[in-house]
mmCIF file of C-alpha atoms (C1' of nucleotides) in Angstrom:
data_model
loop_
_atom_site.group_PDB
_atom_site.id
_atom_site.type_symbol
_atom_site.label_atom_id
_atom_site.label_comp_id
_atom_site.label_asym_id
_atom_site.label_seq_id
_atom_site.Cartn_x
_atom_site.Cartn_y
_atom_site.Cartn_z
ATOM 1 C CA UNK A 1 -83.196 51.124 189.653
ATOM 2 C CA UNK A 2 -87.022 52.325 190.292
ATOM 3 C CA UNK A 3 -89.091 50.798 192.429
ATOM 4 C CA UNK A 4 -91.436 50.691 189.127
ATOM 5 C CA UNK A 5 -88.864 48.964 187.924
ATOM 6 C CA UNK A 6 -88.314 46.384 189.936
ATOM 7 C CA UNK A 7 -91.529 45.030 189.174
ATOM 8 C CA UNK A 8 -90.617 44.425 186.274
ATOM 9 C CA UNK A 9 -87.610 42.266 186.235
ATOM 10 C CA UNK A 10 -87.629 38.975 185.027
ATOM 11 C CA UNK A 11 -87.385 37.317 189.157
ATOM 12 C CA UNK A 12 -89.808 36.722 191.110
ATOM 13 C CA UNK A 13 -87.976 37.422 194.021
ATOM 14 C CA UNK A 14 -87.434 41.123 192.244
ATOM 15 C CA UNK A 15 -91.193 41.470 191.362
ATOM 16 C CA UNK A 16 -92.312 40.746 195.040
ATOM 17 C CA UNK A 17 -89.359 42.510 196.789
ATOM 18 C CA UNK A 18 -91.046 45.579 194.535
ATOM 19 C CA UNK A 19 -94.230 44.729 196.245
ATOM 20 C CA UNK A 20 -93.795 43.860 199.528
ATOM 21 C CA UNK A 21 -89.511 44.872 200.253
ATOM 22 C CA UNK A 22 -89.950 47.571 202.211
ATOM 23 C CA UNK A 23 -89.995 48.002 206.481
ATOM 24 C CA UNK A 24 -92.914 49.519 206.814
ATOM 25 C CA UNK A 25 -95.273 47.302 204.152
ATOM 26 C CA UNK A 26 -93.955 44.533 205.837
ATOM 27 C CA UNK A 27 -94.754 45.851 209.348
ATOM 28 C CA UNK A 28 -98.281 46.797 208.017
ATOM 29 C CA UNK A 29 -98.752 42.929 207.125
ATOM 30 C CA UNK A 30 -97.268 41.582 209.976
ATOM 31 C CA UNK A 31 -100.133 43.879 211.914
ATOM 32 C CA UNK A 32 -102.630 42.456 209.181
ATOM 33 C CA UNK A 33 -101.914 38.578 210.106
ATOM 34 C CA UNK A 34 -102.616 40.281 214.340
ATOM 35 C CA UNK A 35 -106.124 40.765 213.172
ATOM 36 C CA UNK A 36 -105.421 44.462 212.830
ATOM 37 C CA UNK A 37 -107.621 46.000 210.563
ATOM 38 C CA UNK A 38 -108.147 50.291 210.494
ATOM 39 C CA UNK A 39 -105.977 52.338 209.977
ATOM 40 C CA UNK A 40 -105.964 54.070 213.673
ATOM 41 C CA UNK A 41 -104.927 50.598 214.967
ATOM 42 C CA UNK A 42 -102.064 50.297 212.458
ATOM 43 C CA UNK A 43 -100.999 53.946 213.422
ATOM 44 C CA UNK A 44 -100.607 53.217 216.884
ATOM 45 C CA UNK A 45 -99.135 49.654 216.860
ATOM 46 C CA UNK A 46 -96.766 51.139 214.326
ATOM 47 C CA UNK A 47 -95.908 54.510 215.532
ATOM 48 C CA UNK A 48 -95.783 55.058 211.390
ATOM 49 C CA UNK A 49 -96.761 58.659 210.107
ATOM 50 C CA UNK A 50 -100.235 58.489 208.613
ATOM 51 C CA UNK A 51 -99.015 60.091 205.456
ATOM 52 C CA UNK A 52 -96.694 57.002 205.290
ATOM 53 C CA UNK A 53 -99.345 54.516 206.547
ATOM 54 C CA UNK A 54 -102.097 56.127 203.872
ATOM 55 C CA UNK A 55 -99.985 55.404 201.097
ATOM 56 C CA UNK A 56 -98.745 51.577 201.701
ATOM 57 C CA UNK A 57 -102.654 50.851 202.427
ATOM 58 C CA UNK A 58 -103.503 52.258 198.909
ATOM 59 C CA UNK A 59 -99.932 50.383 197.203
ATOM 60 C CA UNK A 60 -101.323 47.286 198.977
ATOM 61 C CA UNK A 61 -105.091 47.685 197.872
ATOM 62 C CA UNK A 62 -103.510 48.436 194.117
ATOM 63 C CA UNK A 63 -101.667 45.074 194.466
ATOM 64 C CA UNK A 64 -104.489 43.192 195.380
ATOM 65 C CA UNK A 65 -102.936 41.755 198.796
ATOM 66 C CA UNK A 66 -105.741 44.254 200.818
ATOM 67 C CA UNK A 67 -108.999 44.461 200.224
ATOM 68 C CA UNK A 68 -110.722 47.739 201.191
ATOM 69 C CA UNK A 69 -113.937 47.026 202.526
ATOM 70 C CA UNK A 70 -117.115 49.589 204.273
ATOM 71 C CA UNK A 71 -117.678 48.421 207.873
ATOM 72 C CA UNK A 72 -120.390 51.885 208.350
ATOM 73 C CA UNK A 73 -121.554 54.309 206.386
ATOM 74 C CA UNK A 74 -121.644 57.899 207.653
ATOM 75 C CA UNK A 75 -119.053 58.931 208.103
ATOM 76 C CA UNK A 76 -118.056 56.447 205.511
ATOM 77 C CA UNK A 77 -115.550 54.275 207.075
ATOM 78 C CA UNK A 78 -113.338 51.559 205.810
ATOM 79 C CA UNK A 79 -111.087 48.718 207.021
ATOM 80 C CA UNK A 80 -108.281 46.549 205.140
ATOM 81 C CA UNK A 81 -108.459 42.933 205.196
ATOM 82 C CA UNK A 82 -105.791 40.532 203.956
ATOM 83 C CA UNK A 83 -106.976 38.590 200.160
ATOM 84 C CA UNK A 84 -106.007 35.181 199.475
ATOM 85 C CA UNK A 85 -103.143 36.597 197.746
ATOM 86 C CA UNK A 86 -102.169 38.739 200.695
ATOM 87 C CA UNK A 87 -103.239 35.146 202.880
ATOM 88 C CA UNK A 88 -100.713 34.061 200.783
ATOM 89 C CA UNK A 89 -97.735 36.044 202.049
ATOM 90 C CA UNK A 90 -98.024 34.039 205.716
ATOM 91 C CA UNK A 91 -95.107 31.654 204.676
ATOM 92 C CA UNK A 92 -92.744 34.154 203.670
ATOM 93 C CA UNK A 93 -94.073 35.841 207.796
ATOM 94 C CA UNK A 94 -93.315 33.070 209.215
ATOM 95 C CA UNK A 95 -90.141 32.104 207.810
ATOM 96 C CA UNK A 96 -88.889 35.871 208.510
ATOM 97 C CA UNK A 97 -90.116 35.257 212.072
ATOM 98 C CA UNK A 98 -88.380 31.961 212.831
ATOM 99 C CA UNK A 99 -84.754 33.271 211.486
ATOM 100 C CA UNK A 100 -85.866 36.261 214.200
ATOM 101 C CA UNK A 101 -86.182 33.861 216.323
ATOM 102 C CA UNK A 102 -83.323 32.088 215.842
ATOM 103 C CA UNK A 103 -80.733 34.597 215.348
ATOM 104 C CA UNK A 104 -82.080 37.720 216.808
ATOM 105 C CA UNK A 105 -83.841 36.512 219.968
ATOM 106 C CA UNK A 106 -82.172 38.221 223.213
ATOM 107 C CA UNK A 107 -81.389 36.305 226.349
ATOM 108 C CA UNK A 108 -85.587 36.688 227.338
ATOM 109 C CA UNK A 109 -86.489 34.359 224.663
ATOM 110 C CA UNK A 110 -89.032 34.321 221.920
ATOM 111 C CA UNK A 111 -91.093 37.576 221.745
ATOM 112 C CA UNK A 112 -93.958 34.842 220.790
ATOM 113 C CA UNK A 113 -94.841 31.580 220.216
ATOM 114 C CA UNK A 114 -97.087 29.883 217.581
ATOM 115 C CA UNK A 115 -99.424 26.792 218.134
ATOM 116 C CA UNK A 116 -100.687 24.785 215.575
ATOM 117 C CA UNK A 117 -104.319 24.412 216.106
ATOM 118 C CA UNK A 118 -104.323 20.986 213.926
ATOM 119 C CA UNK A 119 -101.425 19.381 216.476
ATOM 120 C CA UNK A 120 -101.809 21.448 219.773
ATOM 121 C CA UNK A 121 -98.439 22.057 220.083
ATOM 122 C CA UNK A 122 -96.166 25.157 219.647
ATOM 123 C CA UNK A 123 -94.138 25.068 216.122
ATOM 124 C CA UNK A 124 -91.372 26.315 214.446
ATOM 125 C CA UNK A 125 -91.791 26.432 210.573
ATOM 126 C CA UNK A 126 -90.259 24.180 208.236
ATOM 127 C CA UNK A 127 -89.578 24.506 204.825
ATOM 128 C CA UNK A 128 -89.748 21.195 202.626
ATOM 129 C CA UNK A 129 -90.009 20.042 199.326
ATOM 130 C CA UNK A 130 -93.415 19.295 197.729
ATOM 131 C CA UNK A 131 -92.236 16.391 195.593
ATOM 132 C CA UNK A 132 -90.360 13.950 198.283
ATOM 133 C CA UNK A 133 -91.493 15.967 201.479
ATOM 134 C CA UNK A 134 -87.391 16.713 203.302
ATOM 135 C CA UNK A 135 -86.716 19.788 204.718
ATOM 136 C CA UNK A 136 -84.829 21.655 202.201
ATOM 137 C CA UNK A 137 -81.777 23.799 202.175
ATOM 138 C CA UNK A 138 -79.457 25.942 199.567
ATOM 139 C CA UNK A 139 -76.958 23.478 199.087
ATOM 140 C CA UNK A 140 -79.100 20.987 197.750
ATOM 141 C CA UNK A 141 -80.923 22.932 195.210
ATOM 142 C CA UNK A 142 -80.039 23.439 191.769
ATOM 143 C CA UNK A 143 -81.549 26.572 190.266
ATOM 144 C CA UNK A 144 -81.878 26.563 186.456
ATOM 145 C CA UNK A 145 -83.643 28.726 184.173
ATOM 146 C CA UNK A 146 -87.884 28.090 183.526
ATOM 147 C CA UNK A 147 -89.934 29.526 180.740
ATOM 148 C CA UNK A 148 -90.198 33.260 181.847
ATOM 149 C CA UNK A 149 -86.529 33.544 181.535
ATOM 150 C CA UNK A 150 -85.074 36.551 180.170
ATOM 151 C CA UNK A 151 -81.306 35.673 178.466
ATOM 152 C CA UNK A 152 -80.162 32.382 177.078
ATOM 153 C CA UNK A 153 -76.976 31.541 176.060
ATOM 154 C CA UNK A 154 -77.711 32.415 172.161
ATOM 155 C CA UNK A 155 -79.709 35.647 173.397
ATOM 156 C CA UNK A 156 -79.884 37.825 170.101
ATOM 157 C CA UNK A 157 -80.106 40.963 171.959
ATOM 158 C CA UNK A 158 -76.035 41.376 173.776
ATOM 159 C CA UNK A 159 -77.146 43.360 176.370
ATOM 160 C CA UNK A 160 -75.625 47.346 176.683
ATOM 161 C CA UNK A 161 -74.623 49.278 179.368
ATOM 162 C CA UNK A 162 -78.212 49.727 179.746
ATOM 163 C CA UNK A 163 -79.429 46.074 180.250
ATOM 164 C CA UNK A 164 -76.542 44.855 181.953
ATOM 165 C CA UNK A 165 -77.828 44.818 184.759
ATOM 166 C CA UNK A 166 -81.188 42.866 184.274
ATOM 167 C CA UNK A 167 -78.994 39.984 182.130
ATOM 168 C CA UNK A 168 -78.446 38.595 185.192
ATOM 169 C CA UNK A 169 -80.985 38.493 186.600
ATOM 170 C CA UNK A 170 -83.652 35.563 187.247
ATOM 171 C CA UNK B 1 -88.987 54.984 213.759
ATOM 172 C CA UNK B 2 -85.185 54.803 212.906
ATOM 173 C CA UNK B 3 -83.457 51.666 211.445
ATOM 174 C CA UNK B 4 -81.187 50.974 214.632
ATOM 175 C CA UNK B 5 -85.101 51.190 216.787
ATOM 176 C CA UNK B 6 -85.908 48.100 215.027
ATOM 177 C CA UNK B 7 -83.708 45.950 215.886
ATOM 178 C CA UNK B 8 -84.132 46.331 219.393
ATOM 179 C CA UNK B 9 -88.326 45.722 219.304
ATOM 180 C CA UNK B 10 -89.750 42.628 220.709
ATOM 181 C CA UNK B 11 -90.783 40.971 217.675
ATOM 182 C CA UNK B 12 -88.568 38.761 215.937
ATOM 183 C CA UNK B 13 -90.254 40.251 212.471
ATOM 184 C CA UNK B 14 -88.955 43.781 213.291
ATOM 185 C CA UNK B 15 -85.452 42.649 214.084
ATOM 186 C CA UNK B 16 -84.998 40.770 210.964
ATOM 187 C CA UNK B 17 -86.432 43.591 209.267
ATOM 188 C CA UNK B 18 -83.439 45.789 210.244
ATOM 189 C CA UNK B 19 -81.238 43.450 209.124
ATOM 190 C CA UNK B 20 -82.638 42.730 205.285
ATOM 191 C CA UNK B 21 -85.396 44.594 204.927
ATOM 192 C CA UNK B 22 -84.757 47.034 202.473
ATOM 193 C CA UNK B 23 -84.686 45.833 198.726
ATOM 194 C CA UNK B 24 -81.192 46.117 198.008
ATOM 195 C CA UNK B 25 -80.192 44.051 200.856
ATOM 196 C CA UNK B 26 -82.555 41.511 199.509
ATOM 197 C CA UNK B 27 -81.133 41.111 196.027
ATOM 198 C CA UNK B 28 -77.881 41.561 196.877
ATOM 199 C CA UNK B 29 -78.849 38.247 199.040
ATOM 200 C CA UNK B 30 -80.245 36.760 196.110
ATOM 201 C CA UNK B 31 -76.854 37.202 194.149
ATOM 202 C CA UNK B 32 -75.297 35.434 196.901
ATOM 203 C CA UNK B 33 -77.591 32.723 197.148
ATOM 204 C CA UNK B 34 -76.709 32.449 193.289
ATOM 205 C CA UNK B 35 -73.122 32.200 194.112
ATOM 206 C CA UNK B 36 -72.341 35.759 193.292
ATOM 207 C CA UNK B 37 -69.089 36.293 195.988
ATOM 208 C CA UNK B 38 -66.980 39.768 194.674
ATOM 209 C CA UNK B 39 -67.880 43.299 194.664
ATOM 210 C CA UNK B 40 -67.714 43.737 190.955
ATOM 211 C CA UNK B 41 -69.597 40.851 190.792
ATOM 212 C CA UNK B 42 -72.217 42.497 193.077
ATOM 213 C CA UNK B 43 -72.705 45.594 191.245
ATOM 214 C CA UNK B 44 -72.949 44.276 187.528
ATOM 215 C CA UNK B 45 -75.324 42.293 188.433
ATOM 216 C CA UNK B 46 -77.800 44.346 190.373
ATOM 217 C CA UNK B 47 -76.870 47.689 188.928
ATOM 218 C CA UNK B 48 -76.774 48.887 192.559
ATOM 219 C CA UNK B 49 -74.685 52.047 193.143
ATOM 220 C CA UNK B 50 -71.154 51.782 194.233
ATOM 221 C CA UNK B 51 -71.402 53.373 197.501
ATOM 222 C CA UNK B 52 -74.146 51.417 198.611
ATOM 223 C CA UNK B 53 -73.410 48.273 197.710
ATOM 224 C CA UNK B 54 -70.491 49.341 200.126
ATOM 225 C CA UNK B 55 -72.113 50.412 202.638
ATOM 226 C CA UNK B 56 -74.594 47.379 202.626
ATOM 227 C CA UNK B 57 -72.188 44.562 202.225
ATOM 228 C CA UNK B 58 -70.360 46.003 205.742
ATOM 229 C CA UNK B 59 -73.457 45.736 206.960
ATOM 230 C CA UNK B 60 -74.191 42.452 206.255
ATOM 231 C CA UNK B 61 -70.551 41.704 207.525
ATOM 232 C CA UNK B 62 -71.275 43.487 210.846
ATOM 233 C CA UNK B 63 -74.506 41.451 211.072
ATOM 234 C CA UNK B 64 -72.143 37.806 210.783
ATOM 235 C CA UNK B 65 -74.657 37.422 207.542
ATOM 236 C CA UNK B 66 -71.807 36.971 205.243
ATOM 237 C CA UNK B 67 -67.750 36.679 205.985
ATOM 238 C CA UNK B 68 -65.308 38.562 204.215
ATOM 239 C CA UNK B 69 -62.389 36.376 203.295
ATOM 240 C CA UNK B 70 -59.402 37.562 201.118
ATOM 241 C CA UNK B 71 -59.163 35.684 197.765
ATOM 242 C CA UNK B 72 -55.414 37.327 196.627
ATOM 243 C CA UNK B 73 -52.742 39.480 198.172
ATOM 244 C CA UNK B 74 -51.329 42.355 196.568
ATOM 245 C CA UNK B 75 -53.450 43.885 195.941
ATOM 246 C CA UNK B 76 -55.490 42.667 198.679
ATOM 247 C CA UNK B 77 -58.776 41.493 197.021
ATOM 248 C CA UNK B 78 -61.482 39.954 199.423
ATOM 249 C CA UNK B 79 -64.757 37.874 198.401
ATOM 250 C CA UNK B 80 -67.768 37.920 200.565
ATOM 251 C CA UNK B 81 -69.653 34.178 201.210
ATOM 252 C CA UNK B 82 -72.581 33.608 202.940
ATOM 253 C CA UNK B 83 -72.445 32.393 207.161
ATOM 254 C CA UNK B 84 -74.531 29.923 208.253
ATOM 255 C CA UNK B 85 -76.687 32.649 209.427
ATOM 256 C CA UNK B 86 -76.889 33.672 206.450
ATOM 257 C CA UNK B 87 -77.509 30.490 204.643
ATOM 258 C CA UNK B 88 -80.470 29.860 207.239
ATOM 259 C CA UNK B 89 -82.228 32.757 204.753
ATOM 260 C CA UNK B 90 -82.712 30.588 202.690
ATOM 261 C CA UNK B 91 -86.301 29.844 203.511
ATOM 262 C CA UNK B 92 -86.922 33.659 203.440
ATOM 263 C CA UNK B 93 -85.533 33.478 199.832
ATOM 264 C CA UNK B 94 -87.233 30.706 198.614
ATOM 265 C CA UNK B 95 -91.255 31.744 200.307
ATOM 266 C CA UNK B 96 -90.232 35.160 198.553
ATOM 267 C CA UNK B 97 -89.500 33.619 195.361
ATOM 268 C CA UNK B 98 -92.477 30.892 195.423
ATOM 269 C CA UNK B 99 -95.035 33.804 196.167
ATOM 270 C CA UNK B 100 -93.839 35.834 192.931
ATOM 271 C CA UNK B 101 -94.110 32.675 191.121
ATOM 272 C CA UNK B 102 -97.698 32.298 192.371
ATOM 273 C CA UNK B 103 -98.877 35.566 191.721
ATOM 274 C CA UNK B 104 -96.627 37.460 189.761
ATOM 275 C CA UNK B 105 -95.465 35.997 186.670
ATOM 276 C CA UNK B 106 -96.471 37.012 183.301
ATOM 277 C CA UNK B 107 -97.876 34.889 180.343
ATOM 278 C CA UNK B 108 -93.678 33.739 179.802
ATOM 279 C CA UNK B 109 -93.840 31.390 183.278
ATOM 280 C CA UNK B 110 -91.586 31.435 185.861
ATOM 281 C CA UNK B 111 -88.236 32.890 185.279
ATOM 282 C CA UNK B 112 -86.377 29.767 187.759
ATOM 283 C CA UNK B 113 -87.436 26.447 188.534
ATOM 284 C CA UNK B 114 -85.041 24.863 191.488
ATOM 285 C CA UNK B 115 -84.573 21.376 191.386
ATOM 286 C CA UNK B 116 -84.088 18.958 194.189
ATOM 287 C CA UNK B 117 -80.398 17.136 193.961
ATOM 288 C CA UNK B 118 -82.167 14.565 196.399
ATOM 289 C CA UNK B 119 -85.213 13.738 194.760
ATOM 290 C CA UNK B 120 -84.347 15.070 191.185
ATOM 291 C CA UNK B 121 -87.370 17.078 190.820
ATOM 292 C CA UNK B 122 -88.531 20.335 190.171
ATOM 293 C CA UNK B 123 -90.032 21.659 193.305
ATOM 294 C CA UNK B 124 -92.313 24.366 194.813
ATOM 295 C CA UNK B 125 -91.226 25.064 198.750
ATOM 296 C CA UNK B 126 -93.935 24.042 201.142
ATOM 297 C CA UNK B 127 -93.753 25.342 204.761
ATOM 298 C CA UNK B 128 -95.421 23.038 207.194
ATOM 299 C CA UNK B 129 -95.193 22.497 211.201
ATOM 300 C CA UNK B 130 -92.119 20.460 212.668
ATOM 301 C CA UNK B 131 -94.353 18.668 215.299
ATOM 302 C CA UNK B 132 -97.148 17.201 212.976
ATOM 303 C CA UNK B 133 -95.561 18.138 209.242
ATOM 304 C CA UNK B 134 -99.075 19.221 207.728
ATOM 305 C CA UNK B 135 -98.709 22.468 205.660
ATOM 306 C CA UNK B 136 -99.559 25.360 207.497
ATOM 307 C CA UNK B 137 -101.436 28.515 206.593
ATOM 308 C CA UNK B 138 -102.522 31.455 208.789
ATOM 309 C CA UNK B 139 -105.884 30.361 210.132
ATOM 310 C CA UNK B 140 -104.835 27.644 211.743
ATOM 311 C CA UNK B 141 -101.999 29.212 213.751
ATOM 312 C CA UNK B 142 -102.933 31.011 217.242
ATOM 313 C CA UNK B 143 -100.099 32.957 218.566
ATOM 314 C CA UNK B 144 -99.289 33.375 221.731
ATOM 315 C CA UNK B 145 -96.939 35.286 223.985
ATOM 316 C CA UNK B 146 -93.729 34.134 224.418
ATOM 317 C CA UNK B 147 -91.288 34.696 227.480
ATOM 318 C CA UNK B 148 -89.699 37.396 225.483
ATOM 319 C CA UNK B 149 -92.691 39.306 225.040
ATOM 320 C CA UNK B 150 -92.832 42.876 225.879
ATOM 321 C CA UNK B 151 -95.872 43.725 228.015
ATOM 322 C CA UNK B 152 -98.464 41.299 230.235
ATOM 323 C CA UNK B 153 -101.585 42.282 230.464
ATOM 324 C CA UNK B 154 -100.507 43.345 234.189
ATOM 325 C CA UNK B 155 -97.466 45.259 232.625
ATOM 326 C CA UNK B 156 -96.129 47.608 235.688
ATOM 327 C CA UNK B 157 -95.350 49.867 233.321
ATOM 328 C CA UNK B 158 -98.188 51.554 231.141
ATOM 329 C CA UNK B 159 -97.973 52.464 227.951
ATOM 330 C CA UNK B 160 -97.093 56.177 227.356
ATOM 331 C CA UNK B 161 -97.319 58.416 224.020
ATOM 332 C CA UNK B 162 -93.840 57.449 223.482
ATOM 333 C CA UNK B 163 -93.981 53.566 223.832
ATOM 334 C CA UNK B 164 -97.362 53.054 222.752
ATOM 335 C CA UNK B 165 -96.256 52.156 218.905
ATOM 336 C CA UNK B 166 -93.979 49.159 220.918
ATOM 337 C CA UNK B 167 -96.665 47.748 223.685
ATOM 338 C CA UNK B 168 -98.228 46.439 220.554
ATOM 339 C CA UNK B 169 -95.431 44.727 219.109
ATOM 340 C CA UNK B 170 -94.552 41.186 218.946
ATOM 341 C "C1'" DA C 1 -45.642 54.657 180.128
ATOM 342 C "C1'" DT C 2 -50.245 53.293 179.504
ATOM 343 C "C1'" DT C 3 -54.206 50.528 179.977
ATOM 344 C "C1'" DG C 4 -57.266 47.662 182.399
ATOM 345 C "C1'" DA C 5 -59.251 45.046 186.387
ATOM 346 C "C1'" DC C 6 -60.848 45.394 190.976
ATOM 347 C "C1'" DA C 7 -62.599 47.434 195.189
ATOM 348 C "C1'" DG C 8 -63.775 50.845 196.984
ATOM 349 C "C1'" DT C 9 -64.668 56.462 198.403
ATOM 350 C "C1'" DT C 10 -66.367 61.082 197.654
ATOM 351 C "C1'" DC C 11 -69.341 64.455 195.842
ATOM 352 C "C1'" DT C 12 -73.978 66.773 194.469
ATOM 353 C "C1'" DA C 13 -78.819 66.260 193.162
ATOM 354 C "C1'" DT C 14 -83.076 63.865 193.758
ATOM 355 C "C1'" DT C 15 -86.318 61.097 196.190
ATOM 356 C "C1'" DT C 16 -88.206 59.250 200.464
ATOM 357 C "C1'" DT C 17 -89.354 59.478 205.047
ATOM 358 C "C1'" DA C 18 -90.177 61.784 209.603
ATOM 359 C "C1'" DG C 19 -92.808 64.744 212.332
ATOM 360 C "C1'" DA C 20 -96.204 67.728 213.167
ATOM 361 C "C1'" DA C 21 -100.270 70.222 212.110
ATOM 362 C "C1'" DC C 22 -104.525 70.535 209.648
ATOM 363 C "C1'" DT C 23 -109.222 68.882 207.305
ATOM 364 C "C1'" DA C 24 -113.481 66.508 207.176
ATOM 365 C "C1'" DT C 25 -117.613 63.939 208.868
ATOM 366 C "C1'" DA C 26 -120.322 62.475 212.420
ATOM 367 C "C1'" DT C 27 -121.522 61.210 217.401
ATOM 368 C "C1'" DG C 28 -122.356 62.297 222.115
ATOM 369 C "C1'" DC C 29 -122.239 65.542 226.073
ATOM 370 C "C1'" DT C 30 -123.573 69.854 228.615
ATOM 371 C "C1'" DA D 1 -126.054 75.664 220.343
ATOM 372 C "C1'" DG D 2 -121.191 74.826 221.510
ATOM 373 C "C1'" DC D 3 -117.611 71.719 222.471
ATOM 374 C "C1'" DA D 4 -114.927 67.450 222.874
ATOM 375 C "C1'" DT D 5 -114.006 62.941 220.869
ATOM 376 C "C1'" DA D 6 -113.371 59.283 217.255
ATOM 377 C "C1'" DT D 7 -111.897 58.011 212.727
ATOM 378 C "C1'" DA D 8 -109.483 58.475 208.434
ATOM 379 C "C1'" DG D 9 -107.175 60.784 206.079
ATOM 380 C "C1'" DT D 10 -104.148 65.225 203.641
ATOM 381 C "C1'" DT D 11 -100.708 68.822 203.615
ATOM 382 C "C1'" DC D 12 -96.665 71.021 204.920
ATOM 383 C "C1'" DT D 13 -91.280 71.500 206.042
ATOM 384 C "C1'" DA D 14 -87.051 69.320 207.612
ATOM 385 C "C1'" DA D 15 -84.113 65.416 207.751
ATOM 386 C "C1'" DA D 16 -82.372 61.161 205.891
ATOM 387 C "C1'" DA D 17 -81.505 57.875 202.270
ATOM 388 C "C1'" DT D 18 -80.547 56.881 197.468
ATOM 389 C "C1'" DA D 19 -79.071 57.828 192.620
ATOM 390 C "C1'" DG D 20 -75.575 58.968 189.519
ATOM 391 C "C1'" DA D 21 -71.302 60.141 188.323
ATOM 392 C "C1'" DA D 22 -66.544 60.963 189.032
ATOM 393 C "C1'" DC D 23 -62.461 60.010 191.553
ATOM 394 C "C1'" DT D 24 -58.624 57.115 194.318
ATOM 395 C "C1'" DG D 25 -55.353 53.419 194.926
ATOM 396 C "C1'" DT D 26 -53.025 48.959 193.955
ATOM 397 C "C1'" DC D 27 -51.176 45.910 191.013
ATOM 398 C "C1'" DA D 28 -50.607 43.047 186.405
ATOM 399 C "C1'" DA D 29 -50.092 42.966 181.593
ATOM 400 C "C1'" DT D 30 -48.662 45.221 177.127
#
DNA sequence: ATTGACAGTTCTATTTTAGAACTATATGCT
DNA sequence: AGCATATAGTTCTAAAATAGAACTGTCAAT
């Protein structure tokens, strides 16, 4: 499987993994929710290679999750700031950050704390559900298949060696 | 920047990167989350290559992300189910899955809806903060440094060429 | 004795990434 | 004028990771 692919497959979790799955894209955005915003200050937070770092920019400005926008004009010069879309990825930060911080925190502690400006306090991120408001976890969801899936039990189309692989898949 | 670097850099985001970021990791999560628990199992349903699904599901192992248990003797035949730690993914999973249902489904609709055994209803994941419960989004968080944090602004230790990509992290 | 299921391992070819050097435009210093 | 510095890339070669396919080993069923 192709990244190209991936973006393809009838999952969400495929299509964004496609966009947003690798190390370095997702090191990129963490830097873009730290107010980071050229690429010199990526390159040096990072340590990534520029040819690297030039190419996730440009996959990110495709996607839609940077904008690429002229802060002076000769030399023309350009900095990357996070759309509503990209705004968008901050749960999936956060909730990538609090296992961190859970499972992979040494015996120092937290690398960093958040505050919540609303509440004053210093959080931790909770995921609940937006019909009755609990905190939600794996055992007590049932997944079952919505409108965009691809296979149903009837399918017409038995899927080949080919397919096989994307049957599953939702 | 190697793999192994990763998980030793202040920032919660980086370590959990070295554990599942990379796409294959990420799916092969999903399977589990979808109750997917043998190698064959694995590998028909992602398509993934033999010899990394291997070499990823040791990982994951090592890691204490999922358990290998044996399932039949002669010939020994093992199944692979998800550790606590690796059930606590799940709200990596599901903000992954909720932002590809936000912005990257196609005219067809979401390819899974999850329902709520508690409540009974179809549900999107909201994140919001454990002290006050409102949603949360990235403007209103300030982050600070925590006590595991790398570098004061009195570090003793300046950055050099070679740790100037870390001083940054967090 | 042969076939099939399962869980891997081993091999080569292709693709990606790392690491370093180079280009281009413009400012400011001497 | 000549040179260093800042910024944002591009281009090159070497090293690492992944794809794709074939192979190994154990046991049950026919």
């Amino acid at each position: 499987m192709k990244w190209k692919e991936l973006e393809e497959e009838p999952c969400s979790m495929a299509r964004t993994i496609g966009v947003i799955g690798d190390r370095w894209t997702l090191l990129i955005l963490r830097e873009c929710f730290l107010r980071t915003r050229r690429f010199e200050g990526f390159q040096s937070a990072l340590g990534i290679t520029r040819h690297l770092l030039a190419e996730r920019l440009k996959k990110l400005v495709r996607q839609g999750i940077l904008r690429r926008i002229p802060y002076q004009e000769s030399p023309k010069r350009h900095e990357y700031i996070l759309t509503q879309k990209g705004l968008d990825l901050y749960p999936i930060m956060m909730a990538i950050v609090h296992w961190g911080d859970t499972h992979m925190v040494d015996e120092r502690g937290r690398p960093l704390l958040h505050q919540h400006r609303k509440c004053g306090k210093d959080f931790d991120p909770v995921m609940v559900c937006s019909e009755c408001g609990e905190p939600l976890s794996a055992k007590e969801v049932h997944t079952h298949p919505g409108p965009g899936a691809r296979s149903t039990p009837a399918d017409p189309a038995p899927a080949t060696a080919k397919t096989k692989a994307r049957s599953r898949a939702a």
